[in-house]
Amino acid sequence: MADLHLYDSEFDAGQEKIIAKGMFGIAEKPVPIDDWKDLAAAIQKHTKIGHLACSFHSFGGGMIVGSEGRELGEESVAKLFTKPLQVDKISFFGCNVGNRPVQMAAFGKIFGAKSVAGFTWWMIKTPINVKLPKGVSEKKIKEALDPFAPYSVELIPAANVLVKTHTSRKDHEINLVAVYGSPDGSTASTLPIPLGEQKNRKPWKEAVKKTIKLADAAATEKAYDASPIVAFELLTVTLK
């Protein structure tokens, strides 16, 4: 059973490969997507998918694929899928998708998915490049890399390993993809996020993992709508 990571073709392919592996454990090569028909075609190449991850510009309960935004529960979305297909679980990596669990669930039902998941805040990704000069000490490497650990979507190499395998012989550069959440889409002035900006911006790993049943999706959505500021959550809806 294959896993599948789909992403907006305008996104950086190298970053998406890191995100697919680091956030979702998907080792297969990510597939760039141009529009909704392209998305449907890529999914329907398979009869069974273990984990489907969708990385697109998004909004509450919907995605912008190509230049067109659609809610996940729209009839026009369901009509794109004409072949029988089973997907075990679906993850959305995009802004605010998790605010609309009813819409996420509707998309999951198309494929008989067991669960769907998405973040409730805006999700901001940015590349981080850390240059390590030849001969740098293990302590200095830790000081340079450790602050980015909460943001990095993949495991950062251990300092003692880097000393032995790279910096003892030559300069070395570490390329990371950092991700953090923001309730209003505003970006941090720098990373790591300064103390004064941490109230409204948090590393993606600090999102509270919350799981609800399908029967509670509508009530959860109503509670989100009533809240002035929605909590930073990775919301999973179990469908079976």
Coordinates of N, CA and C in Angstrom, one line a residue:
M1 N 0.8 -1.2 0.0 CA 0.0 0.0 0.0 C 0.9 1.2 0.0
A2 N 0.7 2.1 -1.0 CA 1.5 3.3 -1.1 C 1.1 4.4 -0.2
D3 N 2.0 5.3 0.1 CA 1.7 6.6 0.8 C 1.9 7.7 -0.3
L4 N 1.2 8.8 -0.1 CA 1.2 9.8 -1.2 C 1.2 11.2 -0.6
H5 N 2.2 12.0 -1.0 CA 2.3 13.4 -0.6 C 2.2 14.3 -1.8
L6 N 1.1 15.1 -1.8 CA 0.8 16.0 -2.9 C 1.0 17.4 -2.5
Y7 N 1.6 18.2 -3.4 CA 1.8 19.6 -3.0 C 1.7 20.5 -4.2
D8 N 1.4 21.8 -3.9 CA 1.3 22.8 -4.9 C 2.6 22.9 -5.8
S9 N 2.4 22.8 -7.1 CA 3.6 22.8 -7.9 C 4.5 24.0 -7.9
E10 N 3.9 25.1 -7.3 CA 4.7 26.3 -7.1 C 5.6 26.3 -5.8
F11 N 5.4 25.3 -5.0 CA 6.2 25.1 -3.8 C 7.6 24.5 -4.1
D12 N 8.5 24.7 -3.2 CA 9.9 24.1 -3.4 C 9.8 22.6 -3.2
A13 N 10.3 21.9 -4.3 CA 10.2 20.4 -4.3 C 11.1 19.9 -3.2
G14 N 12.3 20.5 -2.9 CA 13.2 20.0 -1.9 C 12.6 20.1 -0.5
Q15 N 12.0 21.2 -0.3 CA 11.3 21.4 1.0 C 10.2 20.4 1.2
E16 N 9.4 20.2 0.2 CA 8.3 19.3 0.3 C 8.8 17.8 0.6
K17 N 9.9 17.5 0.0 CA 10.4 16.1 0.3 C 10.8 16.0 1.8
I18 N 11.3 17.1 2.4 CA 11.7 17.1 3.8 C 10.4 17.0 4.6
I19 N 9.4 17.8 4.3 CA 8.1 17.9 5.0 C 7.4 16.5 4.9
A20 N 7.4 15.9 3.8 CA 6.7 14.6 3.6 C 7.3 13.6 4.5
K21 N 8.7 13.5 4.6 CA 9.3 12.5 5.5 C 9.3 12.9 6.9
G22 N 9.6 14.2 7.2 CA 9.7 14.6 8.6 C 8.4 14.8 9.3
M23 N 7.3 15.3 8.7 CA 6.0 15.5 9.3 C 5.1 14.3 9.2
F24 N 5.2 13.6 8.1 CA 4.2 12.6 7.8 C 4.8 11.2 7.7
G25 N 6.1 11.0 7.7 CA 6.7 9.7 7.6 C 6.5 9.1 6.2
I26 N 6.4 10.0 5.2 CA 6.1 9.5 3.8 C 7.5 9.5 3.0
A27 N 8.0 8.4 2.7 CA 9.3 8.3 2.0 C 9.2 8.4 0.5
E28 N 8.0 8.1 -0.1 CA 7.8 8.2 -1.5 C 8.0 9.6 -2.0
K29 N 8.5 9.7 -3.2 CA 8.7 11.1 -3.8 C 7.4 11.9 -3.9
P30 N 7.4 13.1 -3.3 CA 6.2 13.9 -3.4 C 5.8 14.3 -4.8
V31 N 4.6 14.5 -5.1 CA 4.0 14.7 -6.4 C 3.5 16.1 -6.5
P32 N 4.1 16.9 -7.5 CA 3.6 18.3 -7.7 C 2.2 18.3 -8.4
I33 N 1.3 19.2 -8.0 CA 0.0 19.3 -8.5 C -0.3 20.7 -9.0
D34 N -0.9 20.8 -10.2 CA -1.2 22.1 -10.8 C -2.7 22.6 -10.6
D35 N -3.6 21.6 -10.5 CA -5.0 22.0 -10.4 C -5.8 20.9 -9.8
W36 N -7.1 21.1 -9.6 CA -8.0 20.1 -8.9 C -8.0 18.8 -9.8
K37 N -8.1 18.9 -11.1 CA -8.2 17.7 -11.9 C -6.9 16.9 -11.8
D38 N -5.8 17.6 -11.7 CA -4.5 17.0 -11.5 C -4.4 16.3 -10.2
L39 N -5.0 16.9 -9.2 CA -5.0 16.3 -7.8 C -5.8 15.0 -7.9
A40 N -7.0 15.0 -8.5 CA -7.8 13.8 -8.6 C -7.1 12.7 -9.4
A41 N -6.4 13.1 -10.5 CA -5.8 12.1 -11.3 C -4.6 11.4 -10.5
A42 N -3.9 12.2 -9.8 CA -2.7 11.7 -9.0 C -3.2 10.7 -7.9
I43 N -4.3 11.0 -7.3 CA -4.9 10.1 -6.3 C -5.4 8.9 -6.9
Q44 N -6.1 9.0 -8.0 CA -6.8 7.9 -8.6 C -5.9 6.9 -9.4
K45 N -4.6 7.2 -9.4 CA -3.6 6.3 -10.0 C -3.5 5.1 -9.1
H46 N -4.0 5.2 -7.8 CA -3.9 4.2 -6.8 C -5.2 3.6 -6.5
T47 N -5.3 2.4 -6.1 CA -6.5 1.8 -5.6 C -6.5 1.8 -4.0
K48 N -5.3 1.8 -3.4 CA -5.2 1.9 -2.0 C -4.1 2.8 -1.6
I49 N -4.3 3.7 -0.7 CA -3.3 4.6 -0.2 C -3.3 4.5 1.4
G50 N -2.1 4.3 1.9 CA -2.1 4.3 3.4 C -2.2 5.6 4.0
H51 N -1.4 6.6 3.6 CA -1.4 7.9 4.2 C -1.3 8.9 3.0
L52 N -2.4 9.7 2.9 CA -2.4 10.8 1.9 C -2.2 12.1 2.6
A53 N -1.1 12.8 2.2 CA -0.9 14.2 2.8 C -1.0 15.2 1.7
C54 N -1.7 16.3 2.0 CA -2.0 17.4 1.0 C -1.4 18.7 1.5
S55 N -0.4 19.2 0.8 CA 0.3 20.4 1.2 C 0.0 21.5 0.2
F56 N -1.0 22.4 0.5 CA -1.4 23.5 -0.4 C -1.8 24.7 0.5
H57 N -1.8 25.9 -0.2 CA -2.4 27.0 0.4 C -3.8 26.7 0.8
S58 N -4.3 27.0 2.0 CA -5.5 26.6 2.5 C -6.3 27.6 3.2
F59 N -7.5 27.3 3.6 CA -8.4 28.1 4.5 C -9.2 27.2 5.3
G60 N -10.0 27.7 6.1 CA -10.9 26.9 7.0 C -11.7 25.9 6.2
G61 N -11.3 24.6 6.3 CA -12.1 23.6 5.7 C -11.9 23.5 4.2
G62 N -10.9 24.1 3.6 CA -10.7 24.1 2.2 C -9.3 24.2 1.7
M63 N -9.0 24.0 0.5 CA -7.7 24.1 -0.1 C -7.8 25.0 -1.4
I64 N -6.7 25.6 -1.7 CA -6.5 26.4 -2.9 C -5.5 25.5 -3.8
V65 N -6.1 24.9 -4.8 CA -5.3 24.1 -5.7 C -5.2 24.7 -7.0
G66 N -4.0 25.1 -7.5 CA -3.9 25.9 -8.6 C -4.3 27.3 -8.2
S67 N -5.2 27.9 -8.9 CA -5.7 29.2 -8.6 C -7.2 29.1 -8.0
E68 N -7.6 27.9 -7.7 CA -9.0 27.8 -7.4 C -9.2 27.2 -5.9
G69 N -9.9 28.0 -5.1 CA -10.2 27.5 -3.8 C -11.5 26.8 -3.7
R70 N -11.5 25.6 -3.1 CA -12.8 24.9 -2.9 C -12.8 24.4 -1.5
E71 N -14.0 24.4 -0.9 CA -14.2 23.7 0.4 C -14.1 22.2 0.1
L72 N -13.6 21.5 1.1 CA -13.3 20.0 0.9 C -14.6 19.2 0.8
G73 N -15.7 19.8 1.3 CA -17.0 19.0 1.3 C -17.8 19.4 0.1
E74 N -17.3 20.2 -0.8 CA -18.1 20.6 -2.0 C -18.4 19.4 -2.9
E75 N -19.6 19.5 -3.5 CA -20.0 18.4 -4.4 C -19.1 18.4 -5.6
S76 N -18.6 19.5 -6.0 CA -17.6 19.6 -7.1 C -16.4 18.8 -6.8
V77 N -16.0 18.7 -5.6 CA -14.8 18.0 -5.2 C -15.1 16.5 -5.3
A78 N -16.2 16.1 -4.7 CA -16.5 14.7 -4.7 C -16.7 14.1 -6.1
K79 N -17.2 14.9 -7.0 CA -17.4 14.5 -8.4 C -16.1 14.3 -9.2
L80 N -15.0 14.8 -8.6 CA -13.7 14.6 -9.3 C -13.3 13.1 -9.2
F81 N -13.8 12.4 -8.2 CA -13.3 11.1 -7.9 C -14.3 10.0 -8.4
T82 N -14.0 9.4 -9.5 CA -14.9 8.5 -10.2 C -14.6 7.0 -10.1
K83 N -13.4 6.7 -9.5 CA -13.0 5.3 -9.4 C -13.0 4.9 -7.9
P84 N -13.3 3.7 -7.6 CA -13.3 3.2 -6.2 C -11.8 3.3 -5.7
L85 N -11.7 3.8 -4.5 CA -10.4 4.0 -3.9 C -10.5 4.0 -2.4
Q86 N -9.5 3.4 -1.8 CA -9.4 3.3 -0.3 C -8.2 4.1 0.2
V87 N -8.4 5.0 1.1 CA -7.4 5.8 1.8 C -7.5 5.6 3.3
D88 N -6.5 5.1 4.0 CA -6.6 4.9 5.4 C -6.7 6.2 6.2
K89 N -5.7 7.1 6.0 CA -5.7 8.4 6.7 C -5.3 9.5 5.8
I90 N -5.8 10.7 6.2 CA -5.5 11.9 5.4 C -5.0 13.0 6.3
S91 N -3.9 13.7 5.9 CA -3.4 14.8 6.6 C -3.3 16.0 5.7
F92 N -3.8 17.2 6.3 CA -3.7 18.4 5.5 C -2.6 19.3 6.2
F93 N -1.7 19.8 5.3 CA -0.7 20.7 5.8 C -1.0 22.0 5.1
G94 N -1.7 22.9 5.8 CA -2.1 24.2 5.2 C -2.8 25.0 6.3
C95 N -3.0 26.2 6.0 CA -3.6 27.2 7.0 C -5.0 26.9 7.4
N96 N -5.3 26.7 8.6 CA -6.6 26.7 9.2 C -7.6 25.6 8.8
V97 N -7.1 24.6 8.0 CA -7.9 23.5 7.6 C -8.7 22.9 8.7
G98 N -8.0 22.7 9.8 CA -8.6 22.0 11.0 C -9.7 22.7 11.6
N99 N -9.9 24.0 11.3 CA -11.0 24.8 11.9 C -12.4 24.3 11.5
R100 N -12.4 23.5 10.4 CA -13.7 23.0 9.8 C -13.6 21.5 9.7
P101 N -13.8 20.8 10.9 CA -13.7 19.4 10.9 C -14.8 18.7 10.1
V102 N -16.0 19.4 9.9 CA -17.0 18.8 9.1 C -16.6 18.7 7.6
Q103 N -15.9 19.7 7.2 CA -15.4 19.7 5.8 C -14.3 18.7 5.6
M104 N -13.4 18.6 6.6 CA -12.4 17.6 6.5 C -13.0 16.2 6.4
A105 N -14.0 16.0 7.3 CA -14.6 14.6 7.3 C -15.3 14.3 6.0
A106 N -15.9 15.3 5.4 CA -16.6 15.0 4.1 C -15.6 14.6 3.1
F107 N -14.4 15.2 3.1 CA -13.4 14.7 2.1 C -12.9 13.3 2.4
G108 N -12.8 13.0 3.7 CA -12.3 11.7 4.1 C -13.3 10.6 3.7
K109 N -14.6 10.9 3.8 CA -15.7 10.0 3.5 C -15.6 9.5 2.0
I110 N -15.1 10.4 1.1 CA -15.0 10.0 -0.3 C -14.2 8.8 -0.5
F111 N -13.2 8.6 0.4 CA -12.3 7.5 0.3 C -12.4 6.4 1.3
G112 N -13.5 6.5 2.2 CA -13.6 5.6 3.3 C -12.5 5.7 4.3
A113 N -11.9 6.9 4.5 CA -10.8 7.0 5.4 C -11.2 6.8 6.8
K114 N -10.2 6.3 7.6 CA -10.4 6.1 9.0 C -10.3 7.4 9.8
S115 N -9.4 8.3 9.3 CA -9.2 9.6 10.0 C -8.8 10.7 9.0
V116 N -9.0 11.9 9.5 CA -8.5 13.1 8.7 C -8.0 14.1 9.8
A117 N -6.9 14.8 9.4 CA -6.3 15.7 10.4 C -5.8 17.0 9.7
G118 N -5.9 18.1 10.5 CA -5.4 19.4 10.0 C -5.1 20.3 11.2
F119 N -4.3 21.3 10.9 CA -4.0 22.3 11.9 C -5.0 23.4 11.9
T120 N -5.2 24.0 13.1 CA -6.2 25.1 13.3 C -5.7 26.5 13.1
W121 N -4.4 26.6 13.0 CA -3.8 28.0 12.8 C -3.2 28.1 11.4
W122 N -2.8 29.3 11.1 CA -2.0 29.5 9.9 C -0.6 28.7 10.1
M123 N -0.2 28.1 9.0 CA 1.1 27.4 9.1 C 2.1 28.0 8.2
I124 N 3.2 28.4 8.8 CA 4.3 29.2 8.1 C 5.5 28.3 8.0
K125 N 6.1 28.1 6.8 CA 7.3 27.4 6.7 C 8.4 28.3 6.1
T126 N 9.6 28.0 6.5 CA 10.7 28.8 6.1 C 12.0 28.0 6.1
P127 N 12.9 28.2 5.1 CA 14.1 27.4 5.1 C 15.1 28.1 6.1
I128 N 15.9 27.2 6.8 CA 16.9 27.7 7.7 C 18.2 27.1 7.2
N129 N 19.2 27.9 7.0 CA 20.6 27.4 6.7 C 21.6 27.8 7.7
V130 N 22.2 26.8 8.3 CA 23.2 27.0 9.4 C 24.6 26.5 8.8
K131 N 25.5 27.5 8.8 CA 26.8 27.2 8.3 C 27.8 26.9 9.5
L132 N 28.4 25.7 9.4 CA 29.3 25.2 10.4 C 30.7 25.2 9.8
P133 N 31.6 26.0 10.4 CA 33.0 26.1 9.8 C 33.8 24.8 10.2
K134 N 34.8 24.5 9.4 CA 35.7 23.4 9.8 C 36.3 23.7 11.1
G135 N 36.4 22.6 11.9 CA 37.0 22.7 13.2 C 36.1 23.2 14.3
V136 N 34.9 23.6 14.1 CA 34.0 24.1 15.1 C 33.8 23.0 16.2
S137 N 33.6 23.4 17.4 CA 33.5 22.5 18.5 C 32.1 21.9 18.6
E138 N 32.0 20.8 19.2 CA 30.7 20.1 19.4 C 29.7 21.1 20.2
K139 N 30.3 21.8 21.2 CA 29.5 22.7 22.0 C 28.9 23.8 21.1
K140 N 29.7 24.4 20.2 CA 29.3 25.5 19.3 C 28.2 25.0 18.3
I141 N 28.4 23.7 17.9 CA 27.4 23.2 17.0 C 26.0 23.1 17.7
K142 N 26.0 22.6 18.9 CA 24.8 22.4 19.7 C 24.1 23.8 19.9
E143 N 25.0 24.8 20.2 CA 24.4 26.2 20.4 C 23.8 26.7 19.2
A144 N 24.3 26.3 18.0 CA 23.8 26.8 16.7 C 22.6 26.1 16.3
L145 N 22.5 24.8 16.6 CA 21.4 24.0 16.1 C 20.2 23.8 17.0
D146 N 20.5 23.6 18.3 CA 19.5 23.2 19.3 C 18.3 24.2 19.3
P147 N 18.5 25.5 19.1 CA 17.3 26.4 19.2 C 16.3 26.1 18.0
F148 N 16.7 25.5 17.0 CA 15.8 25.2 15.9 C 15.1 23.9 16.0
A149 N 15.4 23.1 17.0 CA 14.9 21.7 17.1 C 13.3 21.7 17.2
P150 N 12.7 22.7 17.9 CA 11.2 22.6 18.0 C 10.5 23.0 16.7
Y151 N 11.3 23.6 15.8 CA 10.7 24.1 14.5 C 11.0 23.2 13.3
S152 N 12.1 22.4 13.4 CA 12.5 21.6 12.3 C 11.5 20.5 12.0
V153 N 11.2 20.2 10.8 CA 10.3 19.1 10.5 C 11.0 17.8 10.4
E154 N 12.3 17.8 10.5 CA 13.1 16.5 10.5 C 14.0 16.6 11.7
L155 N 14.5 15.4 12.0 CA 15.5 15.3 13.1 C 16.8 15.9 12.8
I156 N 17.3 16.8 13.6 CA 18.5 17.5 13.4 C 19.7 16.6 13.8
P157 N 20.7 16.4 12.9 CA 21.8 15.6 13.2 C 22.5 15.9 14.6
A158 N 22.9 15.0 15.3 CA 23.6 15.2 16.6 C 24.9 15.9 16.4
A159 N 25.2 16.8 17.3 CA 26.5 17.6 17.2 C 27.7 16.7 17.2
N160 N 27.7 15.6 18.1 CA 28.9 14.8 18.1 C 29.1 14.0 16.9
V161 N 28.0 13.7 16.2 CA 28.1 13.0 14.9 C 28.6 13.9 13.8
L162 N 28.1 15.2 13.8 CA 28.6 16.2 12.8 C 30.1 16.4 12.9
V163 N 30.6 16.5 14.1 CA 32.0 16.7 14.3 C 32.8 15.6 13.7
K164 N 32.4 14.4 13.9 CA 33.1 13.3 13.4 C 33.0 13.1 11.9
T165 N 31.8 13.3 11.4 CA 31.6 13.0 10.0 C 31.8 14.2 9.0
H166 N 31.8 15.4 9.5 CA 31.8 16.6 8.6 C 32.8 17.6 9.0
T167 N 32.6 18.3 10.1 CA 33.3 19.5 10.4 C 34.8 19.3 10.8
S168 N 35.1 18.1 11.1 CA 36.5 17.8 11.4 C 37.4 17.9 10.2
R169 N 36.7 17.8 9.0 CA 37.4 17.8 7.7 C 37.2 19.0 6.9
K170 N 36.0 19.6 7.0 CA 35.6 20.7 6.1 C 34.4 21.5 6.6
D171 N 34.2 22.7 6.0 CA 33.0 23.4 6.3 C 31.8 22.6 6.0
H172 N 30.7 22.8 6.7 CA 29.5 22.1 6.4 C 28.3 23.0 6.6
E173 N 27.2 22.7 5.8 CA 26.0 23.5 5.9 C 24.8 22.6 6.2
I174 N 24.0 23.0 7.2 CA 22.8 22.2 7.5 C 21.6 23.0 6.9
N175 N 20.8 22.3 6.1 CA 19.6 23.0 5.6 C 18.4 22.3 6.2
L176 N 17.6 23.2 6.9 CA 16.4 22.7 7.6 C 15.2 23.4 7.0
V177 N 14.0 22.8 7.3 CA 12.7 23.4 7.0 C 12.1 23.7 8.3
A178 N 11.9 24.9 8.7 CA 11.2 25.3 9.9 C 9.8 25.6 9.7
V179 N 8.9 25.1 10.6 CA 7.5 25.4 10.5 C 7.0 25.9 11.9
Y180 N 6.1 26.9 11.8 CA 5.5 27.4 13.1 C 4.1 27.8 12.8
G181 N 3.3 27.9 13.8 CA 1.9 28.4 13.6 C 1.7 29.8 14.1
S182 N 0.7 30.4 13.5 CA 0.3 31.8 13.8 C -1.2 31.9 13.7
P183 N -1.9 32.5 14.7 CA -3.3 32.5 14.7 C -3.9 33.5 13.6
D184 N -3.1 34.4 13.2 CA -3.6 35.4 12.2 C -2.8 35.6 11.0
G185 N -1.8 34.7 10.8 CA -1.0 34.7 9.6 C 0.2 35.6 9.7
S186 N 0.4 36.3 10.8 CA 1.5 37.2 10.9 C 2.8 36.4 11.2
T187 N 3.9 36.8 10.6 CA 5.1 36.1 10.7 C 6.0 36.6 11.8
A188 N 6.9 35.7 12.3 CA 7.8 36.1 13.4 C 8.9 37.0 12.8
S189 N 9.5 37.9 13.6 CA 10.6 38.7 13.1 C 11.8 37.9 12.8
T190 N 12.0 36.8 13.4 CA 13.2 36.0 13.2 C 12.9 34.6 13.9
L191 N 13.8 33.6 13.6 CA 13.7 32.3 14.2 C 15.0 32.1 14.9
P192 N 15.0 31.5 16.1 CA 13.9 31.1 16.9 C 13.0 32.4 17.2
I193 N 11.7 32.1 17.5 CA 10.8 33.2 17.8 C 11.2 33.9 19.0
P194 N 11.3 35.2 19.0 CA 11.7 36.0 20.2 C 10.6 35.9 21.3
L195 N 11.1 36.0 22.5 CA 10.2 35.8 23.7 C 8.9 36.6 23.6
G196 N 9.1 37.9 23.2 CA 7.9 38.8 23.1 C 6.9 38.4 22.1
E197 N 7.3 37.5 21.2 CA 6.4 37.1 20.1 C 5.8 35.7 20.2
Q198 N 6.2 35.0 21.3 CA 5.8 33.6 21.5 C 4.4 33.4 21.9
K199 N 3.7 34.4 22.4 CA 2.3 34.2 22.8 C 1.4 33.8 21.6
N200 N 1.7 34.5 20.4 CA 0.8 34.3 19.3 C 1.5 33.5 18.1
R201 N 2.7 33.0 18.4 CA 3.4 32.2 17.4 C 4.1 31.1 18.1
K202 N 3.9 29.9 17.6 CA 4.4 28.7 18.3 C 5.0 27.7 17.3
P203 N 6.1 27.0 17.7 CA 6.6 25.9 16.8 C 5.5 24.9 16.5
W204 N 5.6 24.3 15.4 CA 4.5 23.3 15.0 C 4.4 22.1 16.0
K205 N 5.5 21.8 16.6 CA 5.5 20.7 17.5 C 4.7 21.0 18.8
E206 N 4.4 22.3 19.0 CA 3.6 22.6 20.2 C 2.1 22.6 20.0
A207 N 1.7 22.3 18.8 CA 0.3 22.2 18.5 C -0.3 21.1 19.4
V208 N -1.4 21.4 20.1 CA -2.0 20.3 20.9 C -2.7 19.3 20.0
K209 N -2.3 18.0 20.2 CA -3.0 17.0 19.5 C -4.3 16.6 20.1
K210 N -5.3 16.9 19.3 CA -6.7 16.7 19.8 C -7.4 15.8 18.8
T211 N -8.1 14.8 19.4 CA -8.9 13.8 18.6 C -10.3 13.8 18.9
I212 N -11.2 13.9 17.9 CA -12.6 13.9 18.2 C -13.3 12.8 17.3
K213 N -14.5 12.4 17.6 CA -15.2 11.5 16.8 C -16.1 12.3 15.8
L214 N -16.4 11.7 14.7 CA -17.2 12.3 13.7 C -18.5 13.0 14.3
A215 N -19.1 12.3 15.2 CA -20.3 12.8 15.8 C -20.1 14.2 16.5
D216 N -18.9 14.4 16.9 CA -18.6 15.7 17.6 C -18.1 16.8 16.7
A217 N -18.0 16.5 15.4 CA -17.4 17.5 14.5 C -18.1 18.8 14.4
A218 N -19.4 18.7 14.3 CA -20.2 20.0 14.2 C -20.1 20.8 15.4
A219 N -20.2 20.2 16.6 CA -20.1 20.9 17.8 C -18.7 21.5 18.0
T220 N -17.7 20.8 17.6 CA -16.3 21.4 17.7 C -16.2 22.6 16.8
E221 N -16.7 22.5 15.6 CA -16.7 23.6 14.6 C -17.4 24.8 15.2
K222 N -18.5 24.6 15.8 CA -19.3 25.7 16.4 C -18.5 26.4 17.5
A223 N -17.8 25.6 18.3 CA -17.0 26.1 19.4 C -15.8 26.9 18.9
Y224 N -15.2 26.5 17.8 CA -14.1 27.2 17.2 C -14.7 28.6 16.7
D225 N -15.9 28.6 16.1 CA -16.4 29.8 15.6 C -16.7 30.8 16.7
A226 N -17.1 30.3 17.8 CA -17.5 31.2 19.0 C -16.3 31.7 19.7
S227 N -15.1 31.1 19.5 CA -13.9 31.6 20.2 C -13.2 32.7 19.5
P228 N -12.8 33.8 20.3 CA -12.1 34.9 19.7 C -10.8 34.5 19.0
I229 N -10.1 33.6 19.7 CA -8.8 33.0 19.2 C -8.9 31.5 19.4
V230 N -8.8 30.8 18.3 CA -8.8 29.3 18.4 C -7.5 28.9 18.9
A231 N -7.5 27.8 19.7 CA -6.3 27.3 20.3 C -5.5 26.6 19.1
F232 N -4.2 26.5 19.3 CA -3.3 25.9 18.3 C -3.3 24.4 18.5
E233 N -4.0 23.8 17.6 CA -4.3 22.3 17.7 C -4.0 21.6 16.3
L234 N -3.6 20.4 16.4 CA -3.6 19.5 15.3 C -4.8 18.6 15.5
L235 N -5.9 18.9 14.9 CA -7.2 18.2 15.1 C -7.3 17.0 14.2
T236 N -7.6 15.9 14.8 CA -7.9 14.6 14.1 C -9.3 14.2 14.3
V237 N -10.0 13.9 13.2 CA -11.4 13.4 13.3 C -11.4 12.0 12.9
T238 N -11.8 11.1 13.8 CA -11.9 9.7 13.5 C -13.2 9.4 12.8
L239 N -13.2 8.8 11.7 CA -14.4 8.5 10.9 C -14.9 7.1 11.1
K240 N -14.1 6.2 11.6 CA -14.5 4.8 11.8 C -14.1 4.4 13.2

